[in-house]
Short mmCIF file of C-alpha atoms and ligand atoms in Angstrom, two decimals:
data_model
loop_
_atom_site.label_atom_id
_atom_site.label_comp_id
_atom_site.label_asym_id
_atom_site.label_seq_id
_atom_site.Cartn_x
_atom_site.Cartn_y
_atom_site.Cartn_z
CA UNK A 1 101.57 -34.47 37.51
CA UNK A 2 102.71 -30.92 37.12
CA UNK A 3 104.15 -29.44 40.18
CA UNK A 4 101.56 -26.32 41.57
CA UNK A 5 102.52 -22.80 42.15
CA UNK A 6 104.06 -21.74 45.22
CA UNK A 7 105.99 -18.90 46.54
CA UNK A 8 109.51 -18.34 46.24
CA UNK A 9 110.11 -17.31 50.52
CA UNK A 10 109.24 -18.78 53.26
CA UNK A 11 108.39 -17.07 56.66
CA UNK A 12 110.68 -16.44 59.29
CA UNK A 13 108.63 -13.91 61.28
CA UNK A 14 104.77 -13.73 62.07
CA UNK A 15 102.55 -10.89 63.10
CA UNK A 16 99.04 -11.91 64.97
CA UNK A 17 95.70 -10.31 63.65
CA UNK A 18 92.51 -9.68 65.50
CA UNK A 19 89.36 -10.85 64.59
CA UNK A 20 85.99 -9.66 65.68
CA UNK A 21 82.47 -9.70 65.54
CA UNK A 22 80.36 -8.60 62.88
CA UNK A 23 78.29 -6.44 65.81
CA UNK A 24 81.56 -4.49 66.85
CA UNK A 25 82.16 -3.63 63.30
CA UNK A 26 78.94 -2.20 62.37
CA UNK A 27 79.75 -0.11 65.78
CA UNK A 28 83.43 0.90 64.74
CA UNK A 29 82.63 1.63 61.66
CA UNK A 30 80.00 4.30 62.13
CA UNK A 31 82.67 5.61 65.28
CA UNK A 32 85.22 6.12 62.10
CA UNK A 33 82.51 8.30 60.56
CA UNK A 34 82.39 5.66 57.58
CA UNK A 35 85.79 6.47 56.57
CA UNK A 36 88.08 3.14 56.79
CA UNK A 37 91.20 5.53 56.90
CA UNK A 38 89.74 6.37 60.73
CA UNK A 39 89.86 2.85 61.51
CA UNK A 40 92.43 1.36 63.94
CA UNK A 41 94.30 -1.39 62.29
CA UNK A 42 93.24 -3.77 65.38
CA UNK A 43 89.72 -3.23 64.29
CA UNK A 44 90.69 -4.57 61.11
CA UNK A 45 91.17 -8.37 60.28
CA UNK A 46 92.69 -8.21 56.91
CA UNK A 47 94.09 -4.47 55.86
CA UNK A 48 93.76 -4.11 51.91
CA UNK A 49 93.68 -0.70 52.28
CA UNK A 50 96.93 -0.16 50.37
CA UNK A 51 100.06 -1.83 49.26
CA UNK A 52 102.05 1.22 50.38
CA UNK A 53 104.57 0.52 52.75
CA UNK A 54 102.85 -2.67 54.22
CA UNK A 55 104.86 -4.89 53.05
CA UNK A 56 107.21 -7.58 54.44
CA UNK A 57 111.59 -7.03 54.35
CA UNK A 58 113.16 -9.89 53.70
CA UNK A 59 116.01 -11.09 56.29
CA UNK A 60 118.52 -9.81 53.72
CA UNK A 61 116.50 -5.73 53.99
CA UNK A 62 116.33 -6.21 57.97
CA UNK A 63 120.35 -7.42 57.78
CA UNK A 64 121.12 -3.50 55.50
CA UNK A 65 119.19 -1.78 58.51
CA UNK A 66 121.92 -2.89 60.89
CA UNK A 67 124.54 -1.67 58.57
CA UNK A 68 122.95 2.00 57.88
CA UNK A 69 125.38 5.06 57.93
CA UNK A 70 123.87 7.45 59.93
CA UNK A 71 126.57 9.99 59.04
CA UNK A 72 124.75 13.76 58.31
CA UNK A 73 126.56 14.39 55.08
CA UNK A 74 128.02 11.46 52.63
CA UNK A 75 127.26 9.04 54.14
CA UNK A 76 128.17 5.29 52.74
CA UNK A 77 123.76 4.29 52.70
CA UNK A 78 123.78 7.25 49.92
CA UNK A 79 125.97 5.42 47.81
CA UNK A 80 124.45 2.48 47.75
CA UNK A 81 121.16 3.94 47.30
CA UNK A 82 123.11 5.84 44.40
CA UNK A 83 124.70 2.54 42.93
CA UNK A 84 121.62 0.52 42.84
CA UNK A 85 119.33 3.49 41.07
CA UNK A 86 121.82 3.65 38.50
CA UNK A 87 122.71 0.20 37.94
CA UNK A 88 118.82 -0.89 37.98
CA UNK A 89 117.11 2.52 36.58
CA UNK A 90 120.16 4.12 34.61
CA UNK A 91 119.52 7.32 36.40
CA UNK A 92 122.90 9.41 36.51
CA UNK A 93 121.90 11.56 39.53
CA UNK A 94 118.85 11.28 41.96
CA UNK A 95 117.89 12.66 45.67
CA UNK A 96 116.35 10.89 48.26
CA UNK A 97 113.27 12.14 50.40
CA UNK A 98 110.62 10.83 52.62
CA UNK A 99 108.47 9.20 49.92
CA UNK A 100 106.81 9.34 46.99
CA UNK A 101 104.68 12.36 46.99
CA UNK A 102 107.52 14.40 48.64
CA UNK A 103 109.30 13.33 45.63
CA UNK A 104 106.33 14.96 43.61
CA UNK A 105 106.37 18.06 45.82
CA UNK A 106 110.14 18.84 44.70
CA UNK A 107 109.92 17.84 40.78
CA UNK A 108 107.01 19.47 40.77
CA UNK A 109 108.05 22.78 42.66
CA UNK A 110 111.26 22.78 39.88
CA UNK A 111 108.82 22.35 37.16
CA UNK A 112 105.25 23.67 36.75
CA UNK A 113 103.66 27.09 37.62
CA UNK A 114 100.27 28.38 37.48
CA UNK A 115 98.37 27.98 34.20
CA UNK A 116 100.48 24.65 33.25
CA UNK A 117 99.47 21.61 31.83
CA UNK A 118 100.23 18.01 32.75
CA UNK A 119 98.67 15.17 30.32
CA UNK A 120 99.37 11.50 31.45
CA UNK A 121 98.04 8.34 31.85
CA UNK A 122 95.21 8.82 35.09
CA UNK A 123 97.13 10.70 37.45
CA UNK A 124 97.54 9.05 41.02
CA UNK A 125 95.83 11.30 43.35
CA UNK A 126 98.60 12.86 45.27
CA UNK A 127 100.19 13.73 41.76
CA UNK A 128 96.84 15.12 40.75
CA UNK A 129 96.97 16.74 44.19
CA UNK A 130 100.69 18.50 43.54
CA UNK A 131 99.52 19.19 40.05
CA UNK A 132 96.23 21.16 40.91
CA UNK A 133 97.21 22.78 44.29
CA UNK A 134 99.99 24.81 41.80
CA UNK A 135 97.05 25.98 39.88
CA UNK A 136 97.90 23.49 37.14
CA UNK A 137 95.88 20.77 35.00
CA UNK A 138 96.25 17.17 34.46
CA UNK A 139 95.25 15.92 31.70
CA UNK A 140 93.89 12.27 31.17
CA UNK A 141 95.39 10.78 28.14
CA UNK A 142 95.07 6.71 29.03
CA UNK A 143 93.13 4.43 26.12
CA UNK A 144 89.12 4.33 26.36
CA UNK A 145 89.66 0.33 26.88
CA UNK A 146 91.01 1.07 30.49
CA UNK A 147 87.58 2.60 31.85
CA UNK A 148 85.64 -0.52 30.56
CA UNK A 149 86.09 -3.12 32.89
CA UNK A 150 85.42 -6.24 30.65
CA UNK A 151 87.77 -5.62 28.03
CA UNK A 152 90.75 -7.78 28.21
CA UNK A 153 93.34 -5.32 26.78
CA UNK A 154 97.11 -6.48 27.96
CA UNK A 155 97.95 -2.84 28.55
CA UNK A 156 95.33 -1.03 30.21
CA UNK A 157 97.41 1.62 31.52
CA UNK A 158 98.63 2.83 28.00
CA UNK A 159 98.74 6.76 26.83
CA UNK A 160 96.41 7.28 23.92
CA UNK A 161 98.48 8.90 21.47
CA UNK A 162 95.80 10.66 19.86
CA UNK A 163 95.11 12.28 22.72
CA UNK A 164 98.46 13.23 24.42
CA UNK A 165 99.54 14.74 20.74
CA UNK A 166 95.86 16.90 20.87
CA UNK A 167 97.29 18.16 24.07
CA UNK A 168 100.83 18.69 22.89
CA UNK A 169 99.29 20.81 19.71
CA UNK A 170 96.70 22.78 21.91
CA UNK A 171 99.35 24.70 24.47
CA UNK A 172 102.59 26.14 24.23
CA UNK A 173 105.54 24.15 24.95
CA UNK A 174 105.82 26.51 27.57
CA UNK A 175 102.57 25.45 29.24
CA UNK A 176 103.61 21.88 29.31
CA UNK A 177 106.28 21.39 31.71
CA UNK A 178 106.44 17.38 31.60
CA UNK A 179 104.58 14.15 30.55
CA UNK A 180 103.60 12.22 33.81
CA UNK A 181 103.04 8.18 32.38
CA UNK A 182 102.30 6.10 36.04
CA UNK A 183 103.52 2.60 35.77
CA UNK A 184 102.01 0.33 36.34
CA UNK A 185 98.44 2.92 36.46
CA UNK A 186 97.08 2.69 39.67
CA UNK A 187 94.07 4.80 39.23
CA UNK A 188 92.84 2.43 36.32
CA UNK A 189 93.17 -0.79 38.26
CA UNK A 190 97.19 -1.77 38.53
CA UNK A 191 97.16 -1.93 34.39
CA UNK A 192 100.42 -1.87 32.79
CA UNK A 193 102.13 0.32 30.24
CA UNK A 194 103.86 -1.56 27.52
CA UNK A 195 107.04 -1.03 26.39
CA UNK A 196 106.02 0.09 22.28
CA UNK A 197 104.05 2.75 24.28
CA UNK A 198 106.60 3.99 26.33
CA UNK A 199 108.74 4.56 23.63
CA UNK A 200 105.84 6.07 21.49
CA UNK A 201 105.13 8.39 24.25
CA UNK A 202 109.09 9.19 24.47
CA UNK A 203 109.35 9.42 20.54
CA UNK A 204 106.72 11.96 20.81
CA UNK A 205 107.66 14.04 23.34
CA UNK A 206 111.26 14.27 22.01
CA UNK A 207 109.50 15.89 19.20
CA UNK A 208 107.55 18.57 20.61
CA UNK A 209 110.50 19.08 23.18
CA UNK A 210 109.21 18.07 26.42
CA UNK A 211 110.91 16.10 29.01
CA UNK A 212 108.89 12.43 30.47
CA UNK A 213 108.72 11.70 33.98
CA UNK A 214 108.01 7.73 34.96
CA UNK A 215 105.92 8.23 38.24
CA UNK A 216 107.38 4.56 38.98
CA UNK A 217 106.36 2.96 42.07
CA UNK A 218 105.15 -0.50 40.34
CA UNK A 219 107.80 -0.39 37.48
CA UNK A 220 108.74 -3.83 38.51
CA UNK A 221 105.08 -4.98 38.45
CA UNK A 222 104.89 -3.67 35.15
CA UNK A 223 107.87 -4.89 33.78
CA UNK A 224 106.63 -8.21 34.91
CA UNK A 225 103.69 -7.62 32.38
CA UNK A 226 105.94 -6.54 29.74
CA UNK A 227 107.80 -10.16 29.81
CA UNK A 228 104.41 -11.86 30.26
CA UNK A 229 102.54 -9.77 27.31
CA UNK A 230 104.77 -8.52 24.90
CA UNK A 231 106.71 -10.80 22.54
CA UNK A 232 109.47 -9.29 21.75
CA UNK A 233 110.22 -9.12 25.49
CA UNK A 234 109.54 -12.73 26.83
CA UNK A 235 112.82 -13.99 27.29
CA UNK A 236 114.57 -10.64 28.82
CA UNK A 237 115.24 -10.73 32.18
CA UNK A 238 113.33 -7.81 34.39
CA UNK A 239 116.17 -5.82 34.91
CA UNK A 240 116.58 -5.85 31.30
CA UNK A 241 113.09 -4.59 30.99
CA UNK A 242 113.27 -2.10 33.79
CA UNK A 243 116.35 -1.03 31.92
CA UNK A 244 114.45 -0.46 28.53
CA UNK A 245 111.97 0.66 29.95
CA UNK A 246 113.70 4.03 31.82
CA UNK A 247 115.65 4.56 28.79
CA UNK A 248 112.41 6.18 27.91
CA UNK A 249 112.19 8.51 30.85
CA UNK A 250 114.10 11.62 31.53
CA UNK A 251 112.93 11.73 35.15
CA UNK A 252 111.26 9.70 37.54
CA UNK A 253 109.54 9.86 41.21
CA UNK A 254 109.53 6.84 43.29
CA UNK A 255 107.32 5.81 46.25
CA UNK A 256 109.73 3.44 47.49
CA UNK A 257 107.09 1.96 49.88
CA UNK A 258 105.51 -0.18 46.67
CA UNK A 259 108.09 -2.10 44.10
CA UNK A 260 111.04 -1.49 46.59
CA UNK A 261 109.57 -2.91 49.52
CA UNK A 262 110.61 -1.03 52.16
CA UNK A 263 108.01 0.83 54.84
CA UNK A 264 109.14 4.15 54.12
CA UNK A 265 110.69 5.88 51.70
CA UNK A 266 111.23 7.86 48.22
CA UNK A 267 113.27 9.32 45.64
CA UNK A 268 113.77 11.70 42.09
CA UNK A 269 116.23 10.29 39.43
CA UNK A 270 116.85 12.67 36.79
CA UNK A 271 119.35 12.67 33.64
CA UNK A 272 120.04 16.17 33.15
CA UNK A 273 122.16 17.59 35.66
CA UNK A 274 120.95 21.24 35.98
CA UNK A 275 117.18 19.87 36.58
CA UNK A 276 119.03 17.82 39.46
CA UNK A 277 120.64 21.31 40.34
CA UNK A 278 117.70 22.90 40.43
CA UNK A 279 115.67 20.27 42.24
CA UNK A 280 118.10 20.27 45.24
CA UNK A 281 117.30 23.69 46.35
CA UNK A 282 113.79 22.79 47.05
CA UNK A 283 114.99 19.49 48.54
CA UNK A 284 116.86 20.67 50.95
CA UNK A 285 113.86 22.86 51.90
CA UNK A 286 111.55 20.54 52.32
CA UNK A 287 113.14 16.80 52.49
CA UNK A 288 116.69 17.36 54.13
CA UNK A 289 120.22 17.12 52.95
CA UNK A 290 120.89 15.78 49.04
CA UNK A 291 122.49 12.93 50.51
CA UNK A 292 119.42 12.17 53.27
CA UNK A 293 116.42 14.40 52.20
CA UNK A 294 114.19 12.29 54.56
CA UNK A 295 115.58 9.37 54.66
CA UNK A 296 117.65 7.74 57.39
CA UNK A 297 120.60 5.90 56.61
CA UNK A 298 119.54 2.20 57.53
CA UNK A 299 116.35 3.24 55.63
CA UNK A 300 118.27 4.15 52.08
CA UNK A 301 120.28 0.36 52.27
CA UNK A 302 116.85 -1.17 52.68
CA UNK A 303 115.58 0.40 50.00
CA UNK A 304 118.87 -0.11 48.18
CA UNK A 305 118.34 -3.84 48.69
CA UNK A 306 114.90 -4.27 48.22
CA UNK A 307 115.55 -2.22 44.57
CA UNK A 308 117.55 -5.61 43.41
CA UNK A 309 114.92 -7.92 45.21
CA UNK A 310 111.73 -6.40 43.52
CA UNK A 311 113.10 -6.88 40.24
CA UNK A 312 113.65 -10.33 40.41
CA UNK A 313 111.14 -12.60 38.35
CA UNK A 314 110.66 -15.04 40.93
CA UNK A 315 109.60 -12.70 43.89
CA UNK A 316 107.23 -10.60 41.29
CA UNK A 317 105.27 -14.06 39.94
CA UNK A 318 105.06 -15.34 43.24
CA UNK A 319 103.33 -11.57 44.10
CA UNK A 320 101.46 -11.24 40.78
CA UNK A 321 99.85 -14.87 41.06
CA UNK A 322 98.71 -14.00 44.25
CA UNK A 323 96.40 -11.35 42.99
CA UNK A 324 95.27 -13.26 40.17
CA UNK A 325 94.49 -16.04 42.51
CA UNK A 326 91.70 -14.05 44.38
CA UNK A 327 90.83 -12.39 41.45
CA UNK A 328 90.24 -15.56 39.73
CA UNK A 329 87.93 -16.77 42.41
CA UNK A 330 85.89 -13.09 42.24
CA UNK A 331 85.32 -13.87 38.18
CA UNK A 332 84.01 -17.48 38.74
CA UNK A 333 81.74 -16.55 41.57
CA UNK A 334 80.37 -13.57 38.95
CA UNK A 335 81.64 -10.34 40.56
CA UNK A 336 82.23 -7.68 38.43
CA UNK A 337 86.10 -6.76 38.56
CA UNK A 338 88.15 -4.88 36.63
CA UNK A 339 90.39 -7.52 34.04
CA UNK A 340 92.62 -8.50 33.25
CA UNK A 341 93.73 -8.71 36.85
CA UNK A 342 96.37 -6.12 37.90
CA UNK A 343 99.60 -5.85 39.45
CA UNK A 344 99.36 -5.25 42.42
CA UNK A 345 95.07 -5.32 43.15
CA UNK A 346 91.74 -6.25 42.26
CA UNK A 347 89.46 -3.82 41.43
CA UNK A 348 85.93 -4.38 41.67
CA UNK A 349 83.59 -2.64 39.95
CA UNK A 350 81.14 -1.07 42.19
CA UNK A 351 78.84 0.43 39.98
CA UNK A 352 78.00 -2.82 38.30
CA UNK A 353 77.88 -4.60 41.74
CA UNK A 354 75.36 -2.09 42.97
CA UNK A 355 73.53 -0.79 40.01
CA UNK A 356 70.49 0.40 41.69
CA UNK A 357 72.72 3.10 43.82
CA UNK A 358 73.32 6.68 42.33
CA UNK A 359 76.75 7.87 41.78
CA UNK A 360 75.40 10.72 44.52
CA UNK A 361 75.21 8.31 47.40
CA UNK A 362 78.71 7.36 46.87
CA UNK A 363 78.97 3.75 45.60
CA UNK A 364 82.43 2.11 46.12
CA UNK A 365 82.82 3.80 49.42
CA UNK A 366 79.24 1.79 50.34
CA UNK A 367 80.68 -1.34 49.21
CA UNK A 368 83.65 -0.58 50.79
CA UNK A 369 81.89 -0.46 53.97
CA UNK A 370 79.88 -3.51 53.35
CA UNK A 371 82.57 -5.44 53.00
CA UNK A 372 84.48 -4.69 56.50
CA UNK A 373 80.98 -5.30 58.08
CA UNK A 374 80.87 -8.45 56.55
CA UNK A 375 84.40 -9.90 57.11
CA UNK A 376 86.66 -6.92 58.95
CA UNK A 377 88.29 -7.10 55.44
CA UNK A 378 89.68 -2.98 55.10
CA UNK A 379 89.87 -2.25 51.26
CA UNK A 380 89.53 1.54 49.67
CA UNK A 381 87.44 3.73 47.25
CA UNK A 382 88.82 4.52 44.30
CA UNK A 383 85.65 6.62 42.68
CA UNK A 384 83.59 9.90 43.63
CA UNK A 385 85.42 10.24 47.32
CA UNK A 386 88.89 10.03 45.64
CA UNK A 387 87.57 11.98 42.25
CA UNK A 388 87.18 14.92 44.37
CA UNK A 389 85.80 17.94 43.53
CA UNK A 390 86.66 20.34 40.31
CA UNK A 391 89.20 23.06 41.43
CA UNK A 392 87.70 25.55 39.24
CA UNK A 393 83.92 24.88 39.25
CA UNK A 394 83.90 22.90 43.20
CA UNK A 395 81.57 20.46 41.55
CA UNK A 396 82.15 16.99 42.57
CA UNK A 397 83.62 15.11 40.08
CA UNK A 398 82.16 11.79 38.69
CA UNK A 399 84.59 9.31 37.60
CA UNK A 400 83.77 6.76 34.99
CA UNK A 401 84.81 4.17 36.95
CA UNK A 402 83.47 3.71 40.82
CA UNK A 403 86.07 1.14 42.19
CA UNK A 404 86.54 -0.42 45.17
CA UNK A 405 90.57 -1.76 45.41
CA UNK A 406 91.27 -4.66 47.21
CA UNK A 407 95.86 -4.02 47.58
CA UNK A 408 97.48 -6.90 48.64
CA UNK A 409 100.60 -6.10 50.30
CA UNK A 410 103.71 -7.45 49.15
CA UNK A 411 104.87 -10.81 51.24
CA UNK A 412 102.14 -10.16 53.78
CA UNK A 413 98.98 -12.81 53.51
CA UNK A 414 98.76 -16.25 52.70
CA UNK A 415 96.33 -17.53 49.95
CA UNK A 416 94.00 -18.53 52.51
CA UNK A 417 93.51 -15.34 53.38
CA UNK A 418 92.42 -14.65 49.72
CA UNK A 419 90.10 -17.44 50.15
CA UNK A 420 88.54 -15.78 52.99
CA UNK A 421 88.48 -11.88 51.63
CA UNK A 422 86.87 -13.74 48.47
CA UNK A 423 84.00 -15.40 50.35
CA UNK A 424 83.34 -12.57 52.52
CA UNK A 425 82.99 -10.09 49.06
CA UNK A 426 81.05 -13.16 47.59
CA UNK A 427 78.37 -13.12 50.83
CA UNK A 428 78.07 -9.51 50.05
CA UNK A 429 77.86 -10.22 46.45
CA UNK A 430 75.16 -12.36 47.11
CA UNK A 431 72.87 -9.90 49.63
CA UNK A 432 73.64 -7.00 46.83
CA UNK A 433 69.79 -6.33 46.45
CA UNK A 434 69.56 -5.76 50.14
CA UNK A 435 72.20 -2.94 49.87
CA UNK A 436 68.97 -0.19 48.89
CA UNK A 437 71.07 3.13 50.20
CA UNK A 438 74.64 4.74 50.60
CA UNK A 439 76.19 7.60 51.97
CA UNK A 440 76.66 11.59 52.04
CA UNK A 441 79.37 13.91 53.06
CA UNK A 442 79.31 15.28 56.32
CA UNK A 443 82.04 16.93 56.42
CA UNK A 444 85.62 17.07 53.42
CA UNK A 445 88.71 18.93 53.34
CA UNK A 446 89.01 21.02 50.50
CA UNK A 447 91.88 18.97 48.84
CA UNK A 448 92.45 15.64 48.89
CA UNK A 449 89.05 14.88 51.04
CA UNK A 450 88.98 10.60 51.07
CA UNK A 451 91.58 11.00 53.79
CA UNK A 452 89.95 12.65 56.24
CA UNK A 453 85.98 12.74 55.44
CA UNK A 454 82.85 11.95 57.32
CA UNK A 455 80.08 10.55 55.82
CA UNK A 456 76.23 9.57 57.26
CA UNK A 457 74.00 7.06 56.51
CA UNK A 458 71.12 7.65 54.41
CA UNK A 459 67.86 6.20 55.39
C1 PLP B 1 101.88 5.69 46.21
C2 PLP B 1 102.03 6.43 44.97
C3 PLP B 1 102.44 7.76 44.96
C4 PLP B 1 102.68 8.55 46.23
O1 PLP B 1 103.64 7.96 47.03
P1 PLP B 1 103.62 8.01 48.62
O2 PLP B 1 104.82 7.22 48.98
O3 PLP B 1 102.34 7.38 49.07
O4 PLP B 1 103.70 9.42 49.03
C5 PLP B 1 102.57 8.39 43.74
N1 PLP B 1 102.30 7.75 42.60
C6 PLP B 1 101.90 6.47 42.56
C7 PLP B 1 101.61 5.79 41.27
C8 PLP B 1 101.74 5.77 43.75
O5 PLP B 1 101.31 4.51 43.73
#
């Protein structure tokens, strides 16, 4: 017989989680204004509501945090932060801040202005965010095959090349500061980048003369594609990959609190020393000191440690199969989900699970809410809520893909909690017809609204 899967840890450490009734849910949830962000997390059974930061340290992370260097200036967490980012990523210099879209909010104050744009592969929202609130565009350059949800391309995520060289010819150099390429891409369902287009993208950029920033927080996860996908790449190691793979980047931002495992944290690495320079001033403005910016010292060696523990192939397959395993039992029960599987979520497609909704009445956020009803399972929106609204024209904007993303965070649940998330979306699944209305804004910020809106019912 062939031996079965199974994870490469075991558990030293356990956590209880509440259950409740399906009664106090429908009451909590219309409390929290039908916005799962205003739940409390003991009102929640099973929190997919991100990967970020929720996962588990291993006993060698929680070991660094007792030997952090608290020192102001220098101190000895720094350099190990420093060591691993060069010996993993290859970046010469880097600075540390809080996480990753404070890393965003420096590069980003160092390198675009009004008027700029930014093509990429769909922009995670808080880069969007940084991009648009400095009066500058991002522009969408990922493959048609990522927005339909059946095709089984290996590398969803992928720049269309086409497209990013019809944005390359249309503006100035000066008007295009940097090429943002997200890997793996969140926005389009965890989808990975392959290596042949990273280096396209690079080749390409090199010749019209602008730089390429990785916005990296699953690089790991999608270096773990790479080996699993790409020929040429199957029998590297991923920290060969990883290594290949930022060869192609003259800057990065990292939301430590994904592939590095730690609850907190973030950082720039950069390869040209006077964009460092120049980065520095607004880090110290914002983060802290170049050798803190945000980050405490027992913080930076966890980080440091969990850099060398995320890239190893045994810790990422016993992640990725994970996700695969509930998405797997989503495809044979005949929900709709974005596939291939991704790294780090499944994405199910709402539109196609509700198809008598309109896109007005908001349809992942309505699953979304049908789903912690059913089973106090807390996943997220990924469609009109998140889209936002144009900054020019204040329309919303519809994205082709409503999505509601189940993250699993890293270390965190057991596969029988996948069995039970998967038969509480499956009950839904089943009473879909039932579902006959959604949702409207109450009240929205006017940036970055899924955070903080209120919706009502609509009878
Ligand atoms: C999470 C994330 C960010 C922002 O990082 P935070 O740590 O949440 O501030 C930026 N880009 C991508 C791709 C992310 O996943």
């Amino acid at each position: 017989m062939n031996l079965p899967f199974a994870e490469s840890y075991k558990i030293k450490m356990v956590e209880p989680i509440k259950k409740s009734t399906r009664n106090q849910r429908i009451q909590w949830i219309k409390d929290a204004r039908y916005n799962l962000f205003k739940l409390n997390s003991d009102q929640v059974f099973i929190d997919l509501l991100t990967d970020s930061g929720t996962g588990a340290m291993s006993d060698r992370q929680w070991s660094e945090l007792m030997l952090g260097d608290e020192s102001y200036a220098g101190a000895s967490s720094y350099f190990k932060m420093k060591n691993a980012i060069k010996s993993i990523l290859g970046f010469d210099y880097f600075l540390p801040t809080h996480q990753g879209r404070a890393a965003e909010n420096v590069l980003f104050s160092t390198l675009i202005k009004e008027g700029d744009v930014v093509p990429g592969n769909s922009h995670f929202d808080t880069t969007k965010g940084h991009i648009e609130f400095r009066k500058a565009h991002a522009i969408d350059c990922t493959i048609d095959e990522a927005f339909e949800t059946t095709n089984l391309h290996p590398f969803k995520g992928n720049i269309d090349l086409n497209k990013l060289e019809q944005v390359l010819k249309s503006y100035p150099k000066e008007k295009i500061p940097c090429i943002v390429v997200t890997v793996t891409c969140n926005s389009s369902g965890g989808q990975p980048v392959s290596m042949q287009n990273l280096k396209d993208v690079k080749a390409m950029a090199t010749r019209y003369g602008i730089p390429v920033v990785f916005d990296s927080a699953r690089f790991a996860e999608n270096a773990y594609f790479i080996k699993l996908r790409e020929e040429a790449y199957k029998e590297k190691t991923i920290k060969e990959i990883v290594w290949d793979m930022f060869a192609n980047a003259d800057m990065m931002t990292m939301s430590s609190k994904k592939d590095a495992i730690v609850n907190m944290g973030g950082f720039i690495g950069f390869k040209n020393e006077e964009t460092f320079k120049n980065a520095t001033v607004f880090n110290i403005m914002f983060e802290g000191y170049i050798t803190y910016g945000g980050m405490s010292g027992r913080d930076m060696n966890a980080l440091a440690q969990g850099l060398y523990e995320g890239t190893e192939f045994d810790y990422l397959e016993s992640r990725i199969k994970q996700i695969e395993y509930l998405g797997q039992q989503l495809i044979a029960a005949g929900v709709p989900i974005q596939m291939p599987v991704g790294g780090h979520a499944v994405f199910v497609d709402a539109t196609k699970f509700l198809p008598h909704l309109p896109k007005e009445e908001l349809v992942a956020q309505t699953l979304a809410i049908e789903l912690y009803i059913e089973g106090g399972v807390r996943g997220v929106e990924i469609g009109t809520l998140l889209a936002d609204r144009d900054p020019d024209t204040r329309e919303n904007r519809y994205p082709t893909l409503e999505l509601l993303r189940l993250a699993i965070p890293r270390r965190v649940y057991t596969n029988n909690h996948m069995d039970y998330v998967a038969a509480a979306l499956i009950n839904v699944y089943n009473r879909r017809n039932d579902i006959r209305k959604g949702y409207r804004i109450t009240y929205e910020a006017p940036i970055m609204r899924h955070f903080t809106v209120e919706l009502e019912k609509i009878y």
